[in-house]
Amino acid sequence: MPSLKQINTKIASIKGTRRIMSAMKLIAAGKMQRTQAALKAHRVYVDAYTRVARGVLGSCGPDAHPLLSRPSGNGKTHLVFLTSDRGLCGNYNNVLIKGLDSFLADRGFGGDDVKLTFIGNKGKNFFGARGFELGSYYTGVSEKNCGEIADEISSLVSKEFAAGETGEAVLVHSAFISALSRETVFETLLPLEIEAGEEGGEPAPAVFEPSKRGILDGLIPEYLRMRVEKAILESLTSEHSARMTAMESATNNADELIRDLTLLFNKTRQAIITTELMDIVNGTEALREGGND
């Protein structure tokens, strides 16, 4: 049985850890609120822009722009993989990594078939040494700089796709549903496939001014950029919600451990007191019997 000092030391250690986890939970909750607000506003913008893009691109054929049709030949698949920089967020990164691993296995991709761009340390640490071609690598991503990073990534994948270096570009990220729910998404970024309307049918005739190519050169890059930015915001919000949930669970577990150890401390102290009382009683009885003799 551990001593009272050992139990007290362990209780103090767990209480210190609990304070850290509780603080991390509050920090994650604050970050989630900020990124969720940004994501909510960005979703409205993306939905509106997508409706405009659907109307414009639905009136264009695959030859209207290099990003509307898959290049000839078997170009590589460029995967943009979004994970977190740090851990302590439950199974958030493991789910993403397992999902991408299964995706690669299902499509039979080898090292020569895939190019990987990483946002976050965890994905790079896992896939970086597996023989795939490595593209760009980003850390320290937040809602403040995600626009710049999205612009850089969308420009890079567009140039590669237009040059025929890659045959498709896919975003792999976690989509935020709620604080307790998220899902892994494989979103095809290129080639663009947008129908004219919700119900299909023939595309409506359109007049382009000043020119069709001029309009597409302005519309498509912005459409790609905001989709990448939305994926980053989805990923950040999912990460913060996962960390908040994990830290809440860890805090609850620490509370349970503290209760169990406090109960053990009280039982141990009571056992020591009882033993001491028994020793006193036995000593008294021994003295009394010796005096009677």
PDB file of C-alpha atoms in Angstrom:
ATOM      1  CA  MET A   1       0.000   0.000   0.000  1.00  0.00           C
ATOM      2  CA  PRO A   2       1.419   3.430  -0.930  1.00  0.00           C
ATOM      3  CA  SER A   3       2.199   5.883   1.827  1.00  0.00           C
ATOM      4  CA  LEU A   4       0.182   9.031   2.487  1.00  0.00           C
ATOM      5  CA  LYS A   5       3.035  11.153   1.137  1.00  0.00           C
ATOM      6  CA  GLN A   6       3.116   9.195  -2.136  1.00  0.00           C
ATOM      7  CA  ILE A   7      -0.644   9.525  -2.571  1.00  0.00           C
ATOM      8  CA  ASN A   8      -0.517  13.258  -1.805  1.00  0.00           C
ATOM      9  CA  THR A   9       2.290  13.726  -4.330  1.00  0.00           C
ATOM     10  CA  LYS A  10       0.315  11.918  -7.020  1.00  0.00           C
ATOM     11  CA  ILE A  11      -2.840  13.954  -6.285  1.00  0.00           C
ATOM     12  CA  ALA A  12      -0.872  17.205  -6.536  1.00  0.00           C
ATOM     13  CA  SER A  13       0.681  16.069  -9.825  1.00  0.00           C
ATOM     14  CA  ILE A  14      -2.705  15.185 -11.339  1.00  0.00           C
ATOM     15  CA  LYS A  15      -4.202  18.468 -10.167  1.00  0.00           C
ATOM     16  CA  GLY A  16      -1.408  20.354 -11.928  1.00  0.00           C
ATOM     17  CA  THR A  17      -1.975  18.371 -15.118  1.00  0.00           C
ATOM     18  CA  ARG A  18      -5.711  18.977 -14.836  1.00  0.00           C
ATOM     19  CA  ARG A  19      -5.186  22.737 -14.673  1.00  0.00           C
ATOM     20  CA  ILE A  20      -3.131  22.591 -17.883  1.00  0.00           C
ATOM     21  CA  MET A  21      -5.730  20.486 -19.688  1.00  0.00           C
ATOM     22  CA  SER A  22      -8.559  22.715 -18.522  1.00  0.00           C
ATOM     23  CA  ALA A  23      -6.686  25.788 -19.803  1.00  0.00           C
ATOM     24  CA  MET A  24      -6.041  24.075 -23.148  1.00  0.00           C
ATOM     25  CA  LYS A  25      -9.738  23.272 -23.409  1.00  0.00           C
ATOM     26  CA  LEU A  26     -10.661  26.934 -22.911  1.00  0.00           C
ATOM     27  CA  ILE A  27      -8.050  28.061 -25.447  1.00  0.00           C
ATOM     28  CA  ALA A  28      -9.290  25.527 -28.008  1.00  0.00           C
ATOM     29  CA  ALA A  29     -12.888  26.611 -27.410  1.00  0.00           C
ATOM     30  CA  GLY A  30     -11.980  30.249 -28.046  1.00  0.00           C
ATOM     31  CA  LYS A  31     -10.082  29.380 -31.228  1.00  0.00           C
ATOM     32  CA  MET A  32     -12.944  27.199 -32.431  1.00  0.00           C
ATOM     33  CA  GLN A  33     -15.420  30.046 -31.982  1.00  0.00           C
ATOM     34  CA  ARG A  34     -13.250  32.369 -34.083  1.00  0.00           C
ATOM     35  CA  THR A  35     -12.611  29.894 -36.887  1.00  0.00           C
ATOM     36  CA  GLN A  36     -16.232  28.724 -36.862  1.00  0.00           C
ATOM     37  CA  ALA A  37     -17.434  32.299 -37.300  1.00  0.00           C
ATOM     38  CA  ALA A  38     -14.979  32.787 -40.174  1.00  0.00           C
ATOM     39  CA  LEU A  39     -16.037  29.465 -41.715  1.00  0.00           C
ATOM     40  CA  LYS A  40     -19.721  30.310 -41.447  1.00  0.00           C
ATOM     41  CA  ALA A  41     -19.220  33.612 -43.252  1.00  0.00           C
ATOM     42  CA  HIS A  42     -16.953  32.009 -45.855  1.00  0.00           C
ATOM     43  CA  ARG A  43     -19.484  29.252 -46.582  1.00  0.00           C
ATOM     44  CA  VAL A  44     -22.068  31.871 -47.515  1.00  0.00           C
ATOM     45  CA  TYR A  45     -19.583  33.508 -49.884  1.00  0.00           C
ATOM     46  CA  VAL A  46     -18.561  30.164 -51.418  1.00  0.00           C
ATOM     47  CA  ASP A  47     -22.175  29.141 -51.985  1.00  0.00           C
ATOM     48  CA  ALA A  48     -22.987  32.431 -53.704  1.00  0.00           C
ATOM     49  CA  TYR A  49     -19.850  32.354 -55.830  1.00  0.00           C
ATOM     50  CA  THR A  50     -20.485  28.715 -56.766  1.00  0.00           C
ATOM     51  CA  ARG A  51     -23.921  29.641 -58.114  1.00  0.00           C
ATOM     52  CA  VAL A  52     -22.318  32.330 -60.255  1.00  0.00           C
ATOM     53  CA  ALA A  53     -19.573  29.964 -61.393  1.00  0.00           C
ATOM     54  CA  ARG A  54     -22.123  27.270 -62.237  1.00  0.00           C
ATOM     55  CA  GLY A  55     -24.012  29.690 -64.425  1.00  0.00           C
ATOM     56  CA  VAL A  56     -20.908  30.890 -66.237  1.00  0.00           C
ATOM     57  CA  LEU A  57     -19.046  27.605 -66.612  1.00  0.00           C
ATOM     58  CA  GLY A  58     -22.230  25.777 -67.585  1.00  0.00           C
ATOM     59  CA  SER A  59     -22.292  27.894 -70.734  1.00  0.00           C
ATOM     60  CA  CYS A  60     -18.695  26.961 -71.605  1.00  0.00           C
ATOM     61  CA  GLY A  61     -17.325  23.863 -73.229  1.00  0.00           C
ATOM     62  CA  PRO A  62     -14.282  21.952 -71.995  1.00  0.00           C
ATOM     63  CA  ASP A  63     -12.127  23.774 -74.536  1.00  0.00           C
ATOM     64  CA  ALA A  64     -12.972  27.218 -73.207  1.00  0.00           C
ATOM     65  CA  HIS A  65     -10.216  27.121 -70.602  1.00  0.00           C
ATOM     66  CA  PRO A  66      -7.268  24.794 -69.812  1.00  0.00           C
ATOM     67  CA  LEU A  67      -8.612  24.086 -66.307  1.00  0.00           C
ATOM     68  CA  LEU A  68     -11.962  22.773 -67.543  1.00  0.00           C
ATOM     69  CA  SER A  69     -10.684  19.553 -69.120  1.00  0.00           C
ATOM     70  CA  ARG A  70      -8.303  16.846 -68.003  1.00  0.00           C
ATOM     71  CA  PRO A  71      -4.956  17.004 -69.828  1.00  0.00           C
ATOM     72  CA  SER A  72      -4.067  14.252 -72.251  1.00  0.00           C
ATOM     73  CA  GLY A  73      -1.840  11.544 -70.828  1.00  0.00           C
ATOM     74  CA  ASN A  74      -1.663  10.088 -67.337  1.00  0.00           C
ATOM     75  CA  GLY A  75      -0.496  12.946 -65.171  1.00  0.00           C
ATOM     76  CA  LYS A  76       0.105  12.583 -61.463  1.00  0.00           C
ATOM     77  CA  THR A  77      -2.572  13.155 -58.886  1.00  0.00           C
ATOM     78  CA  HIS A  78      -1.699  16.154 -56.724  1.00  0.00           C
ATOM     79  CA  LEU A  79      -3.060  15.649 -53.208  1.00  0.00           C
ATOM     80  CA  VAL A  80      -3.231  18.612 -50.835  1.00  0.00           C
ATOM     81  CA  PHE A  81      -3.365  17.007 -47.388  1.00  0.00           C
ATOM     82  CA  LEU A  82      -4.488  19.064 -44.380  1.00  0.00           C
ATOM     83  CA  THR A  83      -3.648  17.942 -40.844  1.00  0.00           C
ATOM     84  CA  SER A  84      -2.620  19.717 -37.626  1.00  0.00           C
ATOM     85  CA  ASP A  85       0.806  20.884 -36.505  1.00  0.00           C
ATOM     86  CA  ARG A  86       0.371  19.600 -32.959  1.00  0.00           C
ATOM     87  CA  GLY A  87      -1.231  16.650 -31.211  1.00  0.00           C
ATOM     88  CA  LEU A  88      -3.491  16.493 -28.143  1.00  0.00           C
ATOM     89  CA  CYS A  89      -6.579  16.543 -30.396  1.00  0.00           C
ATOM     90  CA  GLY A  90      -7.837  12.991 -29.963  1.00  0.00           C
ATOM     91  CA  ASN A  91      -8.045  10.847 -33.093  1.00  0.00           C
ATOM     92  CA  TYR A  92      -8.329  13.832 -35.438  1.00  0.00           C
ATOM     93  CA  ASN A  93      -5.058  13.232 -37.305  1.00  0.00           C
ATOM     94  CA  ASN A  94      -5.281   9.435 -37.163  1.00  0.00           C
ATOM     95  CA  VAL A  95      -8.654   9.445 -38.925  1.00  0.00           C
ATOM     96  CA  LEU A  96      -7.304  11.683 -41.696  1.00  0.00           C
ATOM     97  CA  ILE A  97      -4.129   9.637 -42.132  1.00  0.00           C
ATOM     98  CA  LYS A  98      -6.025   6.337 -42.240  1.00  0.00           C
ATOM     99  CA  GLY A  99      -8.487   7.818 -44.730  1.00  0.00           C
ATOM    100  CA  LEU A 100      -5.734   8.952 -47.097  1.00  0.00           C
ATOM    101  CA  ASP A 101      -3.864   5.671 -46.669  1.00  0.00           C
ATOM    102  CA  SER A 102      -6.996   3.756 -47.686  1.00  0.00           C
ATOM    103  CA  PHE A 103      -7.565   6.128 -50.616  1.00  0.00           C
ATOM    104  CA  LEU A 104      -4.056   5.497 -51.937  1.00  0.00           C
ATOM    105  CA  ALA A 105      -4.426   1.741 -51.505  1.00  0.00           C
ATOM    106  CA  ASP A 106      -7.857   1.613 -53.169  1.00  0.00           C
ATOM    107  CA  ARG A 107      -6.613   3.463 -56.235  1.00  0.00           C
ATOM    108  CA  GLY A 108      -3.368   1.523 -56.346  1.00  0.00           C
ATOM    109  CA  PHE A 109      -1.194   4.625 -56.230  1.00  0.00           C
ATOM    110  CA  GLY A 110       2.560   4.211 -55.946  1.00  0.00           C
ATOM    111  CA  GLY A 111       5.331   6.722 -55.462  1.00  0.00           C
ATOM    112  CA  ASP A 112       5.334   7.751 -59.136  1.00  0.00           C
ATOM    113  CA  ASP A 113       1.579   8.407 -59.269  1.00  0.00           C
ATOM    114  CA  VAL A 114       1.165  10.969 -56.517  1.00  0.00           C
ATOM    115  CA  LYS A 115       2.466  14.361 -55.530  1.00  0.00           C
ATOM    116  CA  LEU A 116       1.750  15.490 -51.987  1.00  0.00           C
ATOM    117  CA  THR A 117       1.447  19.018 -50.622  1.00  0.00           C
ATOM    118  CA  PHE A 118       1.135  19.202 -46.838  1.00  0.00           C
ATOM    119  CA  ILE A 119      -0.555  21.696 -44.567  1.00  0.00           C
ATOM    120  CA  GLY A 120       0.429  20.647 -41.050  1.00  0.00           C
ATOM    121  CA  ASN A 121       3.236  18.596 -39.516  1.00  0.00           C
ATOM    122  CA  LYS A 122       1.364  15.383 -38.763  1.00  0.00           C
ATOM    123  CA  GLY A 123       0.617  14.457 -42.355  1.00  0.00           C
ATOM    124  CA  LYS A 124       4.150  15.234 -43.503  1.00  0.00           C
ATOM    125  CA  ASN A 125       5.674  13.201 -40.679  1.00  0.00           C
ATOM    126  CA  PHE A 126       3.665  10.154 -41.722  1.00  0.00           C
ATOM    127  CA  PHE A 127       3.761  10.303 -45.536  1.00  0.00           C
ATOM    128  CA  GLY A 128       6.949  12.281 -46.063  1.00  0.00           C
ATOM    129  CA  ALA A 129       9.247   9.251 -46.032  1.00  0.00           C
ATOM    130  CA  ARG A 130       7.115   6.877 -48.111  1.00  0.00           C
ATOM    131  CA  GLY A 131       8.578   7.605 -51.522  1.00  0.00           C
ATOM    132  CA  PHE A 132       5.971  10.045 -52.850  1.00  0.00           C
ATOM    133  CA  GLU A 133       6.935  13.233 -54.648  1.00  0.00           C
ATOM    134  CA  LEU A 134       6.748  16.049 -52.119  1.00  0.00           C
ATOM    135  CA  GLY A 135       5.420  19.457 -53.020  1.00  0.00           C
ATOM    136  CA  SER A 136       5.020  22.486 -50.785  1.00  0.00           C
ATOM    137  CA  TYR A 137       4.858  22.278 -46.994  1.00  0.00           C
ATOM    138  CA  TYR A 138       3.061  24.760 -44.718  1.00  0.00           C
ATOM    139  CA  THR A 139       2.967  25.114 -40.937  1.00  0.00           C
ATOM    140  CA  GLY A 140       1.583  27.745 -38.601  1.00  0.00           C
ATOM    141  CA  VAL A 141      -1.606  28.112 -40.640  1.00  0.00           C
ATOM    142  CA  SER A 142      -4.405  30.119 -39.022  1.00  0.00           C
ATOM    143  CA  GLU A 143      -7.522  32.023 -40.012  1.00  0.00           C
ATOM    144  CA  LYS A 144      -5.318  35.115 -40.373  1.00  0.00           C
ATOM    145  CA  ASN A 145      -2.981  33.800 -43.070  1.00  0.00           C
ATOM    146  CA  CYS A 146      -5.122  31.105 -44.699  1.00  0.00           C
ATOM    147  CA  GLY A 147      -6.051  33.432 -47.582  1.00  0.00           C
ATOM    148  CA  GLU A 148      -2.425  33.909 -48.610  1.00  0.00           C
ATOM    149  CA  ILE A 149      -1.678  30.197 -48.371  1.00  0.00           C
ATOM    150  CA  ALA A 150      -4.839  29.327 -50.320  1.00  0.00           C
ATOM    151  CA  ASP A 151      -3.811  31.750 -53.074  1.00  0.00           C
ATOM    152  CA  GLU A 152      -0.345  30.200 -53.279  1.00  0.00           C
ATOM    153  CA  ILE A 153      -1.631  26.613 -53.379  1.00  0.00           C
ATOM    154  CA  SER A 154      -4.391  27.285 -55.922  1.00  0.00           C
ATOM    155  CA  SER A 155      -1.934  29.098 -58.212  1.00  0.00           C
ATOM    156  CA  LEU A 156       0.564  26.239 -57.949  1.00  0.00           C
ATOM    157  CA  VAL A 157      -1.888  23.431 -58.731  1.00  0.00           C
ATOM    158  CA  SER A 158      -3.421  25.469 -61.574  1.00  0.00           C
ATOM    159  CA  LYS A 159      -0.062  25.963 -63.271  1.00  0.00           C
ATOM    160  CA  GLU A 160       0.831  22.290 -62.916  1.00  0.00           C
ATOM    161  CA  PHE A 161      -2.536  21.181 -64.244  1.00  0.00           C
ATOM    162  CA  ALA A 162      -2.491  23.577 -67.202  1.00  0.00           C
ATOM    163  CA  ALA A 163       1.047  22.420 -68.081  1.00  0.00           C
ATOM    164  CA  GLY A 164      -0.021  18.772 -68.005  1.00  0.00           C
ATOM    165  CA  GLU A 165       2.269  17.914 -65.081  1.00  0.00           C
ATOM    166  CA  THR A 166      -0.698  16.657 -63.045  1.00  0.00           C
ATOM    167  CA  GLY A 167      -3.935  15.061 -64.170  1.00  0.00           C
ATOM    168  CA  GLU A 168      -6.024  16.081 -61.187  1.00  0.00           C
ATOM    169  CA  ALA A 169      -5.793  17.955 -57.896  1.00  0.00           C
ATOM    170  CA  VAL A 170      -7.611  16.722 -54.793  1.00  0.00           C
ATOM    171  CA  LEU A 171      -8.075  18.378 -51.412  1.00  0.00           C
ATOM    172  CA  VAL A 172      -8.000  15.930 -48.479  1.00  0.00           C
ATOM    173  CA  HIS A 173      -9.272  17.524 -45.292  1.00  0.00           C
ATOM    174  CA  SER A 174     -11.684  17.246 -42.405  1.00  0.00           C
ATOM    175  CA  ALA A 175     -15.078  18.890 -42.915  1.00  0.00           C
ATOM    176  CA  PHE A 176     -16.587  20.479 -39.796  1.00  0.00           C
ATOM    177  CA  ILE A 177     -20.131  19.377 -38.976  1.00  0.00           C
ATOM    178  CA  SER A 178     -20.424  20.159 -35.270  1.00  0.00           C
ATOM    179  CA  ALA A 179     -18.242  20.334 -32.183  1.00  0.00           C
ATOM    180  CA  LEU A 180     -18.583  16.563 -31.834  1.00  0.00           C
ATOM    181  CA  SER A 181     -18.788  15.535 -35.477  1.00  0.00           C
ATOM    182  CA  ARG A 182     -16.588  15.848 -38.566  1.00  0.00           C
ATOM    183  CA  GLU A 183     -15.822  13.787 -41.650  1.00  0.00           C
ATOM    184  CA  THR A 184     -12.902  13.219 -44.002  1.00  0.00           C
ATOM    185  CA  VAL A 185     -13.501  14.760 -47.426  1.00  0.00           C
ATOM    186  CA  PHE A 186     -11.769  14.081 -50.754  1.00  0.00           C
ATOM    187  CA  GLU A 187     -12.663  17.153 -52.807  1.00  0.00           C
ATOM    188  CA  THR A 188     -11.654  17.263 -56.459  1.00  0.00           C
ATOM    189  CA  LEU A 189     -10.251  20.708 -57.101  1.00  0.00           C
ATOM    190  CA  LEU A 190      -9.181  20.154 -60.721  1.00  0.00           C
ATOM    191  CA  PRO A 191     -10.398  19.521 -63.350  1.00  0.00           C
ATOM    192  CA  LEU A 192     -13.421  21.744 -62.777  1.00  0.00           C
ATOM    193  CA  GLU A 193     -16.712  19.950 -63.226  1.00  0.00           C
ATOM    194  CA  ILE A 194     -19.674  22.277 -62.748  1.00  0.00           C
ATOM    195  CA  GLU A 195     -23.082  21.687 -64.270  1.00  0.00           C
ATOM    196  CA  ALA A 196     -25.246  24.443 -65.599  1.00  0.00           C
ATOM    197  CA  GLY A 197     -28.079  24.023 -63.139  1.00  0.00           C
ATOM    198  CA  GLU A 198     -29.401  22.068 -60.239  1.00  0.00           C
ATOM    199  CA  GLU A 199     -31.698  19.998 -62.448  1.00  0.00           C
ATOM    200  CA  GLY A 200     -29.415  19.526 -65.452  1.00  0.00           C
ATOM    201  CA  GLY A 201     -30.723  20.216 -68.947  1.00  0.00           C
ATOM    202  CA  GLU A 202     -29.297  22.337 -71.696  1.00  0.00           C
ATOM    203  CA  PRO A 203     -27.159  25.273 -70.558  1.00  0.00           C
ATOM    204  CA  ALA A 204     -28.679  28.709 -70.976  1.00  0.00           C
ATOM    205  CA  PRO A 205     -27.160  30.842 -73.748  1.00  0.00           C
ATOM    206  CA  ALA A 206     -24.781  33.492 -72.463  1.00  0.00           C
ATOM    207  CA  VAL A 207     -23.089  36.576 -73.866  1.00  0.00           C
ATOM    208  CA  PHE A 208     -19.551  37.239 -72.602  1.00  0.00           C
ATOM    209  CA  GLU A 209     -18.139  40.746 -72.426  1.00  0.00           C
ATOM    210  CA  PRO A 210     -15.386  41.670 -73.068  1.00  0.00           C
ATOM    211  CA  SER A 211     -14.458  38.047 -73.896  1.00  0.00           C
ATOM    212  CA  LYS A 212     -15.159  34.540 -72.631  1.00  0.00           C
ATOM    213  CA  ARG A 213     -11.482  33.825 -71.926  1.00  0.00           C
ATOM    214  CA  GLY A 214     -11.030  37.121 -70.104  1.00  0.00           C
ATOM    215  CA  ILE A 215     -13.963  36.377 -67.797  1.00  0.00           C
ATOM    216  CA  LEU A 216     -12.823  32.816 -67.124  1.00  0.00           C
ATOM    217  CA  ASP A 217      -9.275  33.986 -66.369  1.00  0.00           C
ATOM    218  CA  GLY A 218     -10.704  36.124 -63.591  1.00  0.00           C
ATOM    219  CA  LEU A 219     -13.432  33.801 -62.331  1.00  0.00           C
ATOM    220  CA  ILE A 220     -11.662  30.437 -62.168  1.00  0.00           C
ATOM    221  CA  PRO A 221      -8.571  31.426 -60.106  1.00  0.00           C
ATOM    222  CA  GLU A 222     -10.771  33.118 -57.510  1.00  0.00           C
ATOM    223  CA  TYR A 223     -13.108  30.130 -57.424  1.00  0.00           C
ATOM    224  CA  LEU A 224     -10.197  27.756 -56.806  1.00  0.00           C
ATOM    225  CA  ARG A 225      -8.611  30.041 -54.201  1.00  0.00           C
ATOM    226  CA  MET A 226     -11.755  30.337 -52.119  1.00  0.00           C
ATOM    227  CA  ARG A 227     -12.332  26.571 -52.223  1.00  0.00           C
ATOM    228  CA  VAL A 228      -8.841  25.976 -50.844  1.00  0.00           C
ATOM    229  CA  GLU A 229      -9.395  28.673 -48.214  1.00  0.00           C
ATOM    230  CA  LYS A 230     -12.687  27.052 -47.215  1.00  0.00           C
ATOM    231  CA  ALA A 231     -10.940  23.682 -46.864  1.00  0.00           C
ATOM    232  CA  ILE A 232      -8.333  25.269 -44.580  1.00  0.00           C
ATOM    233  CA  LEU A 233     -11.022  26.874 -42.414  1.00  0.00           C
ATOM    234  CA  GLU A 234     -12.926  23.576 -42.257  1.00  0.00           C
ATOM    235  CA  SER A 235      -9.727  21.831 -41.169  1.00  0.00           C
ATOM    236  CA  LEU A 236      -8.828  24.441 -38.540  1.00  0.00           C
ATOM    237  CA  THR A 237     -12.325  24.441 -37.037  1.00  0.00           C
ATOM    238  CA  SER A 238     -12.338  20.640 -36.934  1.00  0.00           C
ATOM    239  CA  GLU A 239      -8.916  20.586 -35.266  1.00  0.00           C
ATOM    240  CA  HIS A 240      -9.905  23.069 -32.555  1.00  0.00           C
ATOM    241  CA  SER A 241     -13.175  21.245 -31.870  1.00  0.00           C
ATOM    242  CA  ALA A 242     -11.336  17.916 -31.649  1.00  0.00           C
ATOM    243  CA  ARG A 243      -8.780  19.401 -29.237  1.00  0.00           C
ATOM    244  CA  MET A 244     -11.508  20.980 -27.111  1.00  0.00           C
ATOM    245  CA  THR A 245     -13.341  17.650 -26.886  1.00  0.00           C
ATOM    246  CA  ALA A 246     -10.149  15.725 -26.106  1.00  0.00           C
ATOM    247  CA  MET A 247      -9.127  18.157 -23.369  1.00  0.00           C
ATOM    248  CA  GLU A 248     -12.607  18.070 -21.852  1.00  0.00           C
ATOM    249  CA  SER A 249     -12.452  14.278 -21.739  1.00  0.00           C
ATOM    250  CA  ALA A 250      -8.941  14.404 -20.241  1.00  0.00           C
ATOM    251  CA  THR A 251     -10.087  16.907 -17.615  1.00  0.00           C
ATOM    252  CA  ASN A 252     -12.992  14.655 -16.650  1.00  0.00           C
ATOM    253  CA  ASN A 253     -10.646  11.683 -16.386  1.00  0.00           C
ATOM    254  CA  ALA A 254      -8.332  13.704 -14.161  1.00  0.00           C
ATOM    255  CA  ASP A 255     -11.271  14.593 -11.897  1.00  0.00           C
ATOM    256  CA  GLU A 256     -12.132  10.913 -11.614  1.00  0.00           C
ATOM    257  CA  LEU A 257      -8.531  10.006 -10.773  1.00  0.00           C
ATOM    258  CA  ILE A 258      -8.397  12.731  -8.125  1.00  0.00           C
ATOM    259  CA  ARG A 259     -11.606  11.420  -6.544  1.00  0.00           C
ATOM    260  CA  ASP A 260     -10.274   7.855  -6.502  1.00  0.00           C
ATOM    261  CA  LEU A 261      -6.928   8.907  -5.048  1.00  0.00           C
ATOM    262  CA  THR A 262      -8.600  11.099  -2.415  1.00  0.00           C
ATOM    263  CA  LEU A 263     -10.738   8.120  -1.395  1.00  0.00           C
ATOM    264  CA  LEU A 264      -7.588   5.948  -1.232  1.00  0.00           C
ATOM    265  CA  PHE A 265      -5.862   8.631   0.849  1.00  0.00           C
ATOM    266  CA  ASN A 266      -8.740   8.725   3.341  1.00  0.00           C
ATOM    267  CA  LYS A 267      -8.892   4.927   3.547  1.00  0.00           C
ATOM    268  CA  THR A 268      -5.143   4.684   4.043  1.00  0.00           C
ATOM    269  CA  ARG A 269      -5.175   7.383   6.718  1.00  0.00           C
ATOM    270  CA  GLN A 270      -8.093   5.684   8.472  1.00  0.00           C
ATOM    271  CA  ALA A 271      -6.250   2.368   8.371  1.00  0.00           C
ATOM    272  CA  ILE A 272      -3.150   3.989   9.895  1.00  0.00           C
ATOM    273  CA  ILE A 273      -5.227   5.636  12.643  1.00  0.00           C
ATOM    274  CA  THR A 274      -7.008   2.358  13.359  1.00  0.00           C
ATOM    275  CA  THR A 275      -3.680   0.516  13.555  1.00  0.00           C
ATOM    276  CA  GLU A 276      -2.274   3.109  15.950  1.00  0.00           C
ATOM    277  CA  LEU A 277      -5.393   2.932  18.139  1.00  0.00           C
ATOM    278  CA  MET A 278      -5.154  -0.855  18.226  1.00  0.00           C
ATOM    279  CA  ASP A 279      -1.510  -0.590  19.268  1.00  0.00           C
ATOM    280  CA  ILE A 280      -2.454   1.816  22.076  1.00  0.00           C
ATOM    281  CA  VAL A 281      -5.296  -0.406  23.232  1.00  0.00           C
ATOM    282  CA  ASN A 282      -3.119  -3.514  23.130  1.00  0.00           C
ATOM    283  CA  GLY A 283      -0.363  -1.728  25.013  1.00  0.00           C
ATOM    284  CA  THR A 284      -2.786  -0.547  27.663  1.00  0.00           C
ATOM    285  CA  GLU A 285      -4.216  -4.018  28.065  1.00  0.00           C
ATOM    286  CA  ALA A 286      -0.707  -5.463  28.362  1.00  0.00           C
ATOM    287  CA  LEU A 287       0.202  -2.933  31.076  1.00  0.00           C
ATOM    288  CA  ARG A 288      -3.014  -3.600  32.916  1.00  0.00           C
ATOM    289  CA  GLU A 289      -2.504  -7.366  32.870  1.00  0.00           C
ATOM    290  CA  GLY A 290       1.117  -6.934  33.994  1.00  0.00           C
ATOM    291  CA  GLY A 291       0.022  -4.747  36.934  1.00  0.00           C
ATOM    292  CA  ASN A 292      -2.564  -7.298  38.042  1.00  0.00           C
ATOM    293  CA  ASP A 293       0.137  -9.990  38.063  1.00  0.00           C
TER     294      ASP A 293
END
